[in-house]
Amino acid sequence: MRNPLRRVTAALTSLLVLGGLAIGTTVISEVAAPTTAYAAEQSTVGGSISRTEILARAKWWMDTYGVIYSQDQADAKASVTGEKYRPDCSGFVSMAWRLPKSGGWDRNTGNLDAFGDTTTISLDSLQPGDAILGDGHVALFEKWTDSSKTEMWIYDEYDYGQAGRHATKTKSYYASNNFKGLRYDKATSTPAPGKAEPATAYDQGDGTMRIYRWTSTGSAFDRASDYDSGSFSLSNVGDRMASGDVNGDGKDDVVMAYQYNDGTWGLYTFLNGRTYDGVWYTGGAYNLGKVGGRLVLGDWNGDGKAEPAMAYDQGDGTMRIYRWTSTGSNFDRTSDYDSGSFSLANVGDRMASGDVNGDGKDDIVMAYQYNDGTWGLYTFLNGRTYDGVWYTGGAYNLGKVGGRLVLGDWNGDGKAEPATAYDQGDGTMRIYRWTSTGSNFDRTSDYDSGSFSLANVDDRMASGDVNGDGKDDIVMAYQYNDGTWGLYPFLNGANSDGVWYTGGAYNLGRVGGRLVLGDW
């Protein structure tokens, strides 16, 4: 699926105020500022550069510039760090690699591989940030779309009158046109992924709450420092709690949607799950009861920051997905999605976010119960574009799933995929899983438990990569009958890995469905 990125000329849309909630799109400046995550990189011109930074530079260029293609060095454009590069295919790769000039000129396709700091590789050996060089053209490799390496995502500047693109290309296209892989020898490996760690929000029964947190060793969870609030009623939050990196610093945060007693509301942010950072958005009259537990965080625009979205029951058989963008210090309202006939009562809290098509932007998936007992997985790309039903199943009682729908990259292919935990009614449960083709979901192998009561889990189920192997896992918080409890991980959603943490007396009823995973 193509996802060309274009510069958006600043334009202010009309602002609609509905029920006291300001609705409008974000104004995007002609040249964006570097993101917080990008600013943390430490490369120099001609020096070592991480693959993460190479791709961040490429993405910034595509997000910033529109139709600029030129082979004239005099038309050079500034990179995110200020150095200017010629806006053609080889100038673009030189910019991404942060190469020095030669005699005042950027390298071209004839000498890109002749400076003694590159290595020719096979197309099958491509890693993120490598180049794909042919006769008269070069592109930057981002990632494979599939585990069999038949199709890839690339960035390139490719022709006059055309904007630079972020698009998919088949390996066979490049092979049949005699392209080769080219590696910049000063590119360093992308840092290993962090590990996802649990956090719970606990109602202390005195009008305050505590966020309990854990760290991951890769095989167990260890207790970490907590956050204790002042006056803060979790009954005003319900299950509206989600995690993601809202300020782009590479560490995840916790966001809660809070209903005020006067009918207005706010989005509360806790950086790294332990530092209260205030209310990042305050809205007018808005009934969070019509949202239920359907708050998710996702990077809807590919800027590296997680942003909130909520699905709201409009009371007329339709629903609206409200969305926000993150400035890094607050949330701004952006465009919504309005459905036709669509009953959120048939969804309940079965809503999750993740990048289901591998385009670098997160999406929303809802599990919907049809009146005849069958069901479907509905997909909303970037939270605002309905993309149809990616899976239709037979008779299946979603009441036995409850709110236990998560998305995770179970196989490491770069795409988020659904999983549900289903109460089989005999004291056991099954984790149903799917894989993503990029345009639909396919059933894959399941996990069947022994004795395991999902009534003791309720909706305390989350997904993330707890062991840092590049594949996501599922964690459930389980209440034992004696009042103690445990955190159960299921690696890749398919393999029980025992109990990674056992706690003493702890009433998970006071946690409700407020279990999240994040790299704190």
Coordinates of C-alpha atoms in Angstrom, one line a residue:
M1 CA 0.0 0.0 0.0
R2 CA 1.4 3.3 -1.0
N3 CA 1.6 6.1 1.5
P4 CA 3.2 9.1 -0.3
L5 CA 4.2 11.9 2.1
R6 CA 3.7 15.4 1.1
R7 CA 4.4 18.8 2.5
V8 CA 1.1 20.3 3.7
T9 CA 0.8 24.0 3.1
A10 CA -0.3 25.8 6.2
A11 CA -4.1 26.2 6.1
L12 CA -6.6 26.9 8.8
T13 CA -9.8 24.9 8.5
S14 CA -13.1 26.2 10.0
L15 CA -13.5 25.3 13.6
L16 CA -16.6 23.4 14.6
V17 CA -17.7 23.5 18.2
L18 CA -19.9 20.5 19.2
G19 CA -21.2 20.0 22.7
G20 CA -18.5 22.3 24.0
L21 CA -15.6 20.3 22.4
A22 CA -13.5 22.3 19.9
I23 CA -13.0 20.4 16.7
G24 CA -10.6 21.4 13.9
T25 CA -7.5 20.4 12.1
T26 CA -3.9 21.2 13.1
V27 CA -2.1 24.0 11.2
I28 CA 1.1 22.5 9.8
S29 CA 3.9 24.9 9.1
E30 CA 5.8 24.8 5.8
V31 CA 9.0 23.6 7.4
A32 CA 8.6 21.4 10.4
A33 CA 10.9 21.6 13.4
P34 CA 13.1 18.6 14.4
T35 CA 11.3 16.2 16.8
T36 CA 12.5 15.6 20.3
A37 CA 13.4 12.0 19.4
Y38 CA 15.4 13.1 16.5
A39 CA 17.2 15.8 18.5
A40 CA 18.7 13.1 20.7
E41 CA 20.8 11.7 17.9
Q42 CA 24.5 12.5 17.9
S43 CA 25.9 12.2 14.4
T44 CA 28.3 14.6 12.7
V45 CA 28.8 15.2 8.9
G46 CA 30.9 12.3 7.6
G47 CA 30.8 10.5 10.9
S48 CA 29.1 7.4 12.3
I49 CA 25.3 7.6 12.1
S50 CA 22.7 5.2 13.5
R51 CA 20.2 3.5 11.2
T52 CA 17.5 5.1 13.3
E53 CA 18.9 8.6 12.6
I54 CA 19.2 7.8 8.8
L55 CA 15.5 7.0 8.6
A56 CA 14.6 9.9 10.9
R57 CA 16.4 12.3 8.5
A58 CA 14.7 10.8 5.5
K59 CA 11.3 11.0 7.0
W60 CA 11.8 14.6 8.1
W61 CA 12.8 15.5 4.5
M62 CA 9.6 13.9 3.1
D63 CA 7.4 15.4 5.7
T64 CA 8.9 18.9 5.1
Y65 CA 9.3 19.3 1.4
G66 CA 6.8 18.9 -1.5
V67 CA 7.7 19.1 -5.2
I68 CA 11.4 20.2 -5.1
Y69 CA 13.2 17.7 -7.4
S70 CA 16.2 19.2 -9.1
Q71 CA 19.7 18.0 -10.2
D72 CA 21.1 21.5 -9.9
Q73 CA 23.3 21.9 -6.8
A74 CA 22.2 25.5 -6.6
D75 CA 18.7 24.3 -5.7
A76 CA 20.0 22.5 -2.6
K77 CA 17.6 22.3 0.4
A78 CA 18.4 22.3 4.1
S79 CA 18.3 19.0 6.0
V80 CA 16.9 18.8 9.5
T81 CA 20.4 19.7 10.9
G82 CA 20.8 22.6 8.5
E83 CA 23.3 21.3 5.9
K84 CA 22.1 21.7 2.4
Y85 CA 21.8 18.8 -0.1
R86 CA 20.8 18.6 -3.8
P87 CA 17.1 17.6 -4.0
D88 CA 17.5 14.6 -6.4
C89 CA 17.8 10.9 -5.7
S90 CA 21.5 10.8 -4.8
G91 CA 21.4 14.1 -3.0
F92 CA 18.6 12.7 -0.9
V93 CA 20.5 9.6 0.1
S94 CA 23.6 11.8 0.8
M95 CA 21.4 13.9 3.1
A96 CA 20.0 10.8 4.9
W97 CA 23.5 9.4 5.4
R98 CA 24.8 13.0 6.3
L99 CA 27.7 12.7 3.8
P100 CA 30.2 15.5 3.3
K101 CA 30.5 17.3 -0.1
S102 CA 33.2 16.6 -2.7
G103 CA 34.4 19.8 -4.3
G104 CA 31.2 21.5 -3.3
W105 CA 29.0 18.8 -4.8
D106 CA 26.8 16.0 -3.4
R107 CA 27.6 12.6 -4.7
N108 CA 25.7 11.3 -7.7
T109 CA 24.6 7.8 -8.8
G110 CA 27.9 7.4 -10.7
N111 CA 30.2 7.9 -7.7
L112 CA 28.0 7.1 -4.7
D113 CA 29.7 3.8 -4.4
A114 CA 33.2 5.0 -5.3
F115 CA 34.3 7.0 -2.2
G116 CA 35.7 4.0 -0.2
D117 CA 33.1 4.1 2.6
T118 CA 30.4 1.9 1.0
T119 CA 30.0 -1.8 0.5
T120 CA 28.0 -3.5 -2.2
I121 CA 25.5 -6.0 -0.8
S122 CA 22.7 -8.3 -2.1
L123 CA 19.1 -7.1 -2.1
D124 CA 18.3 -9.8 0.4
S125 CA 20.9 -8.4 2.8
L126 CA 19.3 -4.9 3.0
Q127 CA 18.9 -3.4 6.4
P128 CA 17.1 -0.2 7.4
G129 CA 19.0 2.8 6.1
D130 CA 20.9 1.0 3.3
A131 CA 20.6 2.2 -0.3
I132 CA 19.4 0.5 -3.5
L133 CA 21.5 1.7 -6.4
G134 CA 20.9 1.2 -10.1
D135 CA 21.9 2.8 -13.4
G136 CA 20.8 6.5 -12.9
H137 CA 18.7 6.1 -9.7
V138 CA 19.1 5.3 -6.0
A139 CA 16.5 4.8 -3.2
L140 CA 16.7 4.4 0.5
F141 CA 15.6 1.1 2.0
E142 CA 13.3 1.4 5.1
K143 CA 12.1 -2.2 5.8
W144 CA 10.5 -5.3 4.3
T145 CA 6.8 -5.5 4.3
D146 CA 6.8 -9.4 4.6
S147 CA 9.0 -12.0 6.2
S148 CA 9.7 -13.6 2.7
K149 CA 11.3 -10.3 1.5
T150 CA 9.3 -9.9 -1.6
E151 CA 8.3 -6.3 -1.1
M152 CA 9.8 -3.4 0.7
W153 CA 9.2 0.2 1.9
I154 CA 11.5 2.8 0.3
Y155 CA 12.1 6.6 0.3
D156 CA 13.3 8.4 -2.8
E157 CA 13.3 11.6 -4.8
Y158 CA 12.6 10.3 -8.3
D159 CA 11.5 12.8 -11.0
Y160 CA 10.9 16.4 -12.0
G161 CA 7.4 17.7 -11.0
Q162 CA 7.0 14.9 -8.5
A163 CA 7.2 15.0 -4.7
G164 CA 9.5 12.7 -2.9
R165 CA 7.8 9.5 -1.9
H166 CA 7.5 6.9 0.8
A167 CA 6.2 3.9 -1.2
T168 CA 6.4 0.1 -1.5
K169 CA 8.4 -1.6 -4.3
T170 CA 8.9 -5.2 -5.1
K171 CA 12.3 -6.8 -4.8
S172 CA 11.7 -8.3 -8.3
Y173 CA 11.4 -4.8 -9.7
Y174 CA 14.8 -3.8 -8.5
A175 CA 16.4 -7.2 -9.4
S176 CA 15.0 -7.1 -12.9
N177 CA 16.5 -3.6 -13.4
N178 CA 19.9 -4.6 -12.1
F179 CA 19.8 -2.6 -8.9
K180 CA 22.2 -3.6 -6.1
G181 CA 22.2 -3.0 -2.3
L182 CA 24.7 -0.4 -1.1
R183 CA 25.7 0.0 2.6
Y184 CA 27.2 3.1 4.2
D185 CA 30.0 1.6 6.2
K186 CA 29.6 4.2 8.9
A187 CA 26.0 3.3 9.6
T188 CA 25.7 1.7 13.0
S189 CA 23.2 -0.9 14.0
T190 CA 19.8 0.3 15.2
P191 CA 19.7 0.1 19.0
A192 CA 18.0 -3.1 20.3
P193 CA 14.3 -2.4 21.1
G194 CA 13.5 -1.6 24.7
K195 CA 11.4 -3.8 26.8
A196 CA 7.8 -3.2 27.7
E197 CA 7.0 -3.1 31.3
P198 CA 3.7 -3.2 33.3
A199 CA 1.9 -0.3 35.1
T200 CA -1.4 -0.4 37.0
A201 CA -3.5 2.5 38.3
Y202 CA -4.9 1.6 41.8
D203 CA -7.7 3.3 43.6
Q204 CA -6.5 3.7 47.1
G205 CA -10.0 4.2 48.5
D206 CA -9.3 7.7 49.9
G207 CA -9.8 9.8 46.8
T208 CA -6.2 9.3 45.7
M209 CA -4.6 6.8 43.3
R210 CA -1.2 5.2 42.9
I211 CA 0.5 4.1 39.6
Y212 CA 2.4 1.0 40.4
R213 CA 5.2 0.2 37.9
W214 CA 7.6 -2.6 37.1
T215 CA 10.7 -3.0 35.0
S216 CA 11.5 -6.1 32.8
T217 CA 14.7 -8.1 33.1
G218 CA 13.7 -10.0 29.9
S219 CA 12.5 -13.0 32.0
A220 CA 10.8 -11.4 35.0
F221 CA 9.2 -8.2 36.2
D222 CA 10.8 -6.2 39.1
R223 CA 9.1 -3.6 41.2
A224 CA 10.1 0.0 40.3
S225 CA 9.2 3.4 41.9
D226 CA 5.5 4.4 42.0
Y227 CA 3.6 7.6 41.5
D228 CA 1.3 8.8 44.3
S229 CA -1.4 11.4 43.4
G230 CA -3.0 14.0 45.5
S231 CA -6.8 14.2 45.2
F232 CA -7.6 12.2 42.1
S233 CA -10.7 9.9 41.7
L234 CA -10.2 6.9 39.5
S235 CA -13.9 6.5 39.3
N236 CA -13.8 9.6 37.1
V237 CA -11.4 7.8 34.8
G238 CA -12.9 4.3 34.6
D239 CA -10.9 2.2 32.1
R240 CA -9.8 5.2 30.0
M241 CA -6.1 4.8 30.5
A242 CA -3.5 4.1 27.7
S243 CA 0.3 4.2 27.2
G244 CA 2.6 5.6 24.5
D245 CA 5.4 8.0 24.0
V246 CA 3.5 11.3 23.9
N247 CA 6.6 13.6 23.9
G248 CA 8.9 11.7 21.6
D249 CA 11.6 11.2 24.1
G250 CA 11.9 7.4 23.5
K251 CA 10.1 6.5 26.7
D252 CA 6.5 5.7 27.1
D253 CA 4.0 7.7 29.2
V254 CA 0.5 7.2 30.7
V255 CA -2.6 9.2 29.7
M256 CA -6.0 9.1 31.4
A257 CA -9.2 10.8 30.3
Y258 CA -10.9 12.3 33.4
Q259 CA -14.5 13.4 33.8
Y260 CA -15.0 16.5 35.9
N261 CA -18.0 16.9 38.0
D262 CA -19.3 19.8 36.0
G263 CA -19.4 17.7 32.8
T264 CA -16.2 18.9 31.3
W265 CA -13.1 16.7 31.1
G266 CA -9.4 16.6 30.6
L267 CA -6.5 14.4 29.4
Y268 CA -4.0 13.9 32.2
T269 CA -0.4 12.9 31.4
F270 CA 2.1 11.1 33.5
L271 CA 5.5 11.0 31.9
N272 CA 7.2 7.6 32.1
G273 CA 4.3 6.6 34.3
R274 CA 5.8 8.3 37.3
T275 CA 5.9 12.1 36.8
Y276 CA 2.6 14.1 36.6
D277 CA 2.9 16.6 33.8
G278 CA -0.5 18.2 34.1
V279 CA -3.6 18.3 31.9
W280 CA -2.5 18.3 28.2
Y281 CA -6.0 19.0 27.0
T282 CA -9.2 20.4 28.6
G283 CA -12.5 19.9 26.8
G284 CA -16.0 21.3 27.2
A285 CA -19.1 19.4 28.1
Y286 CA -18.5 15.8 27.0
N287 CA -19.9 12.6 28.5
L288 CA -17.1 10.2 28.9
G289 CA -19.7 7.5 29.7
K290 CA -20.3 7.4 25.9
V291 CA -16.6 6.7 25.4
G292 CA -16.5 3.8 27.8
G293 CA -13.0 2.4 27.9
R294 CA -12.3 3.2 24.3
L295 CA -9.3 5.5 24.8
V296 CA -6.2 4.5 22.8
L297 CA -2.9 6.1 22.0
G298 CA -1.2 5.9 18.6
D299 CA 1.1 7.8 16.3
W300 CA -1.5 8.8 13.7
N301 CA 0.7 11.0 11.6
G302 CA 4.1 9.3 11.8
D303 CA 5.8 12.1 13.7
G304 CA 7.2 9.8 16.4
K305 CA 4.8 10.9 19.2
A306 CA 1.8 9.0 20.5
E307 CA -1.5 10.8 20.4
P308 CA -5.0 10.1 21.9
A309 CA -8.1 8.9 20.1
M310 CA -11.5 8.0 21.6
A311 CA -14.6 6.3 20.1
Y312 CA -17.8 8.2 21.1
D313 CA -21.3 6.8 20.9
Q314 CA -23.4 9.6 19.4
G315 CA -26.7 8.1 20.6
D316 CA -28.2 7.8 17.1
G317 CA -26.7 4.5 16.0
T318 CA -23.5 6.2 14.8
M319 CA -20.1 6.9 16.3
R320 CA -17.3 9.4 16.0
I321 CA -13.6 8.8 16.5
Y322 CA -12.2 11.9 18.1
R323 CA -8.4 12.4 17.6
W324 CA -5.6 14.7 18.8
T325 CA -2.0 15.4 17.8
S326 CA 0.8 15.9 20.3
T327 CA 3.1 19.0 20.3
G328 CA 5.3 17.3 22.8
S329 CA 3.8 19.3 25.7
N330 CA 0.1 19.3 25.0
F331 CA -2.6 17.7 22.8
D332 CA -4.3 19.6 19.9
R333 CA -7.6 18.6 18.3
T334 CA -7.4 17.3 14.8
S335 CA -9.8 15.9 12.3
D336 CA -12.3 13.2 13.3
Y337 CA -13.9 10.2 11.7
D338 CA -17.7 10.0 11.5
S339 CA -19.4 6.7 10.8
G340 CA -22.6 5.8 9.1
S341 CA -24.7 3.2 11.0
F342 CA -22.3 1.7 13.5
S343 CA -23.3 0.6 17.1
L344 CA -20.6 0.9 19.7
A345 CA -22.7 -1.2 21.9
N346 CA -21.7 -4.1 19.6
V347 CA -18.0 -3.1 20.1
G348 CA -17.9 -2.6 23.9
D349 CA -14.3 -1.9 24.9
R350 CA -12.9 -4.1 22.2
M351 CA -10.8 -1.3 20.6
A352 CA -7.0 -1.3 20.1
S353 CA -4.3 0.6 18.2
G354 CA -1.2 -0.3 16.2
D355 CA 0.3 -0.1 12.7
V356 CA -1.6 -2.8 10.9
N357 CA -0.4 -2.1 7.4
G358 CA 3.3 -1.3 8.2
D359 CA 3.2 2.3 6.8
G360 CA 4.7 3.8 10.0
K361 CA 1.4 5.3 11.2
D362 CA -0.9 3.7 13.8
D363 CA -4.4 2.5 13.1
I364 CA -7.5 1.5 15.1
V365 CA -9.1 -1.9 15.1
M366 CA -12.5 -2.7 16.7
A367 CA -14.1 -6.2 17.2
Y368 CA -17.8 -5.9 16.3
Q369 CA -20.6 -8.4 17.2
Y370 CA -23.2 -8.8 14.4
N371 CA -26.8 -9.5 15.4
D372 CA -26.7 -13.0 13.9
G373 CA -23.8 -14.0 16.3
T374 CA -21.0 -13.6 13.7
W375 CA -18.5 -10.9 14.0
G376 CA -15.8 -8.8 12.2
L377 CA -12.6 -6.8 12.8
Y378 CA -13.1 -3.2 11.5
T379 CA -10.1 -1.2 10.6
F380 CA -9.7 2.6 10.6
L381 CA -6.4 3.7 9.1
N382 CA -4.6 6.4 11.1
G383 CA -7.8 6.5 13.2
R384 CA -9.6 8.5 10.6
T385 CA -10.1 6.5 7.4
Y386 CA -12.5 3.5 7.4
D387 CA -10.8 0.6 5.5
G388 CA -13.5 -2.0 5.8
V389 CA -13.7 -5.3 7.6
W390 CA -10.3 -7.0 7.5
Y391 CA -11.7 -10.2 9.0
T392 CA -15.2 -11.8 9.2
G393 CA -15.7 -14.7 11.5
G394 CA -18.4 -17.2 12.1
A395 CA -20.4 -17.7 15.3
Y396 CA -18.3 -16.3 18.1
N397 CA -19.6 -14.7 21.3
L398 CA -17.6 -11.5 21.9
G399 CA -19.2 -11.3 25.4
K400 CA -16.7 -14.1 26.3
V401 CA -13.9 -11.9 25.0
G402 CA -15.0 -8.9 27.1
G403 CA -12.6 -6.0 26.5
R404 CA -9.6 -8.3 25.8
L405 CA -8.7 -7.2 22.3
V406 CA -5.0 -6.2 21.8
L407 CA -2.8 -5.5 18.8
G408 CA 0.8 -6.5 18.7
D409 CA 3.5 -7.5 16.2
W410 CA 3.6 -11.2 17.1
N411 CA 5.9 -12.3 14.3
G412 CA 8.3 -9.3 14.0
D413 CA 7.2 -8.4 10.4
G414 CA 6.6 -4.7 11.3
K415 CA 2.8 -4.9 11.3
A416 CA 0.4 -5.0 14.3
E417 CA -1.9 -7.9 14.4
P418 CA -5.0 -8.7 16.6
A419 CA -5.3 -11.1 19.5
T420 CA -8.3 -11.9 21.7
A421 CA -8.5 -13.8 25.0
Y422 CA -11.7 -16.0 25.0
D423 CA -13.3 -17.6 28.0
Q424 CA -14.1 -21.1 26.9
G425 CA -16.6 -21.6 29.7
D426 CA -14.8 -24.6 31.2
G427 CA -12.3 -22.9 33.4
T428 CA -9.8 -22.5 30.5
M429 CA -9.1 -19.8 27.9
R430 CA -7.9 -19.5 24.4
I431 CA -5.8 -16.7 22.9
Y432 CA -7.0 -16.3 19.2
R433 CA -4.4 -14.6 17.0
W434 CA -4.2 -13.2 13.5
T435 CA -1.5 -12.0 11.2
S436 CA -1.7 -9.0 8.9
T437 CA -1.1 -9.0 5.1
G438 CA -1.3 -5.2 5.1
S439 CA -4.8 -5.2 3.8
N440 CA -6.6 -8.0 5.8
F441 CA -6.1 -10.3 8.8
D442 CA -5.5 -14.0 8.5
R443 CA -6.1 -16.6 11.2
T444 CA -2.9 -18.1 12.7
S445 CA -2.2 -20.5 15.5
D446 CA -3.8 -20.1 18.9
Y447 CA -2.8 -20.6 22.5
D448 CA -4.9 -23.0 24.7
S449 CA -4.5 -22.8 28.4
G450 CA -4.9 -25.4 31.1
S451 CA -6.9 -24.3 34.1
F452 CA -7.0 -20.5 33.8
S453 CA -10.1 -18.3 34.7
L454 CA -10.5 -15.1 32.7
A455 CA -12.9 -14.0 35.4
N456 CA -9.8 -13.5 37.5
V457 CA -8.2 -11.4 34.7
D458 CA -11.2 -9.4 33.6
D459 CA -10.0 -6.7 31.2
R460 CA -6.4 -6.5 32.6
M461 CA -4.6 -7.5 29.5
A462 CA -2.1 -5.6 27.5
S463 CA 0.5 -6.1 24.7
G464 CA 4.1 -5.1 24.2
D465 CA 7.6 -6.6 23.8
V466 CA 8.5 -7.6 27.3
N467 CA 11.7 -9.5 26.5
G468 CA 13.1 -7.2 23.9
D469 CA 13.2 -9.8 21.1
G470 CA 11.5 -7.5 18.6
K471 CA 8.2 -9.4 18.8
D472 CA 5.2 -8.3 21.0
D473 CA 3.9 -10.3 23.9
I474 CA 0.7 -10.4 26.0
V475 CA 0.6 -9.8 29.7
M476 CA -2.4 -10.5 32.0
A477 CA -2.9 -9.5 35.7
Y478 CA -4.5 -12.5 37.5
Q479 CA -6.2 -12.4 40.9
Y480 CA -5.7 -15.5 43.0
N481 CA -8.5 -16.7 45.2
D482 CA -6.4 -16.0 48.4
G483 CA -6.2 -12.3 47.5
T484 CA -2.6 -12.4 46.1
W485 CA -2.0 -12.0 42.4
G486 CA 0.4 -12.5 39.5
L487 CA 1.5 -11.1 36.1
Y488 CA 1.3 -13.8 33.4
P489 CA 3.2 -13.2 30.1
F490 CA 2.4 -15.1 26.9
L491 CA 5.4 -14.7 24.5
N492 CA 4.3 -13.6 21.0
G493 CA 0.8 -14.2 22.2
A494 CA 1.3 -17.9 21.7
N495 CA 3.5 -19.3 24.4
S496 CA 2.9 -19.2 28.2
D497 CA 6.1 -18.2 30.0
G498 CA 5.0 -18.7 33.5
V499 CA 4.4 -16.0 36.2
W500 CA 6.9 -13.1 35.9
Y501 CA 5.8 -11.4 39.1
T502 CA 3.9 -12.7 42.1
G503 CA 2.5 -10.1 44.5
G504 CA 1.0 -10.2 48.0
A505 CA -2.5 -9.1 49.0
Y506 CA -3.7 -6.7 46.3
N507 CA -7.3 -6.1 45.2
L508 CA -7.2 -6.1 41.4
G509 CA -10.8 -4.9 41.6
R510 CA -9.3 -1.5 42.5
V511 CA -7.2 -1.6 39.3
G512 CA -10.2 -2.4 37.1
G513 CA -9.0 -2.6 33.5
R514 CA -6.2 -0.2 34.0
L515 CA -3.2 -2.4 33.1
V516 CA -0.9 -1.0 30.4
L517 CA 2.6 -1.9 29.1
G518 CA 5.2 0.7 28.2
D519 CA 9.0 1.2 28.0
W520 CA 9.3 3.5 31.0

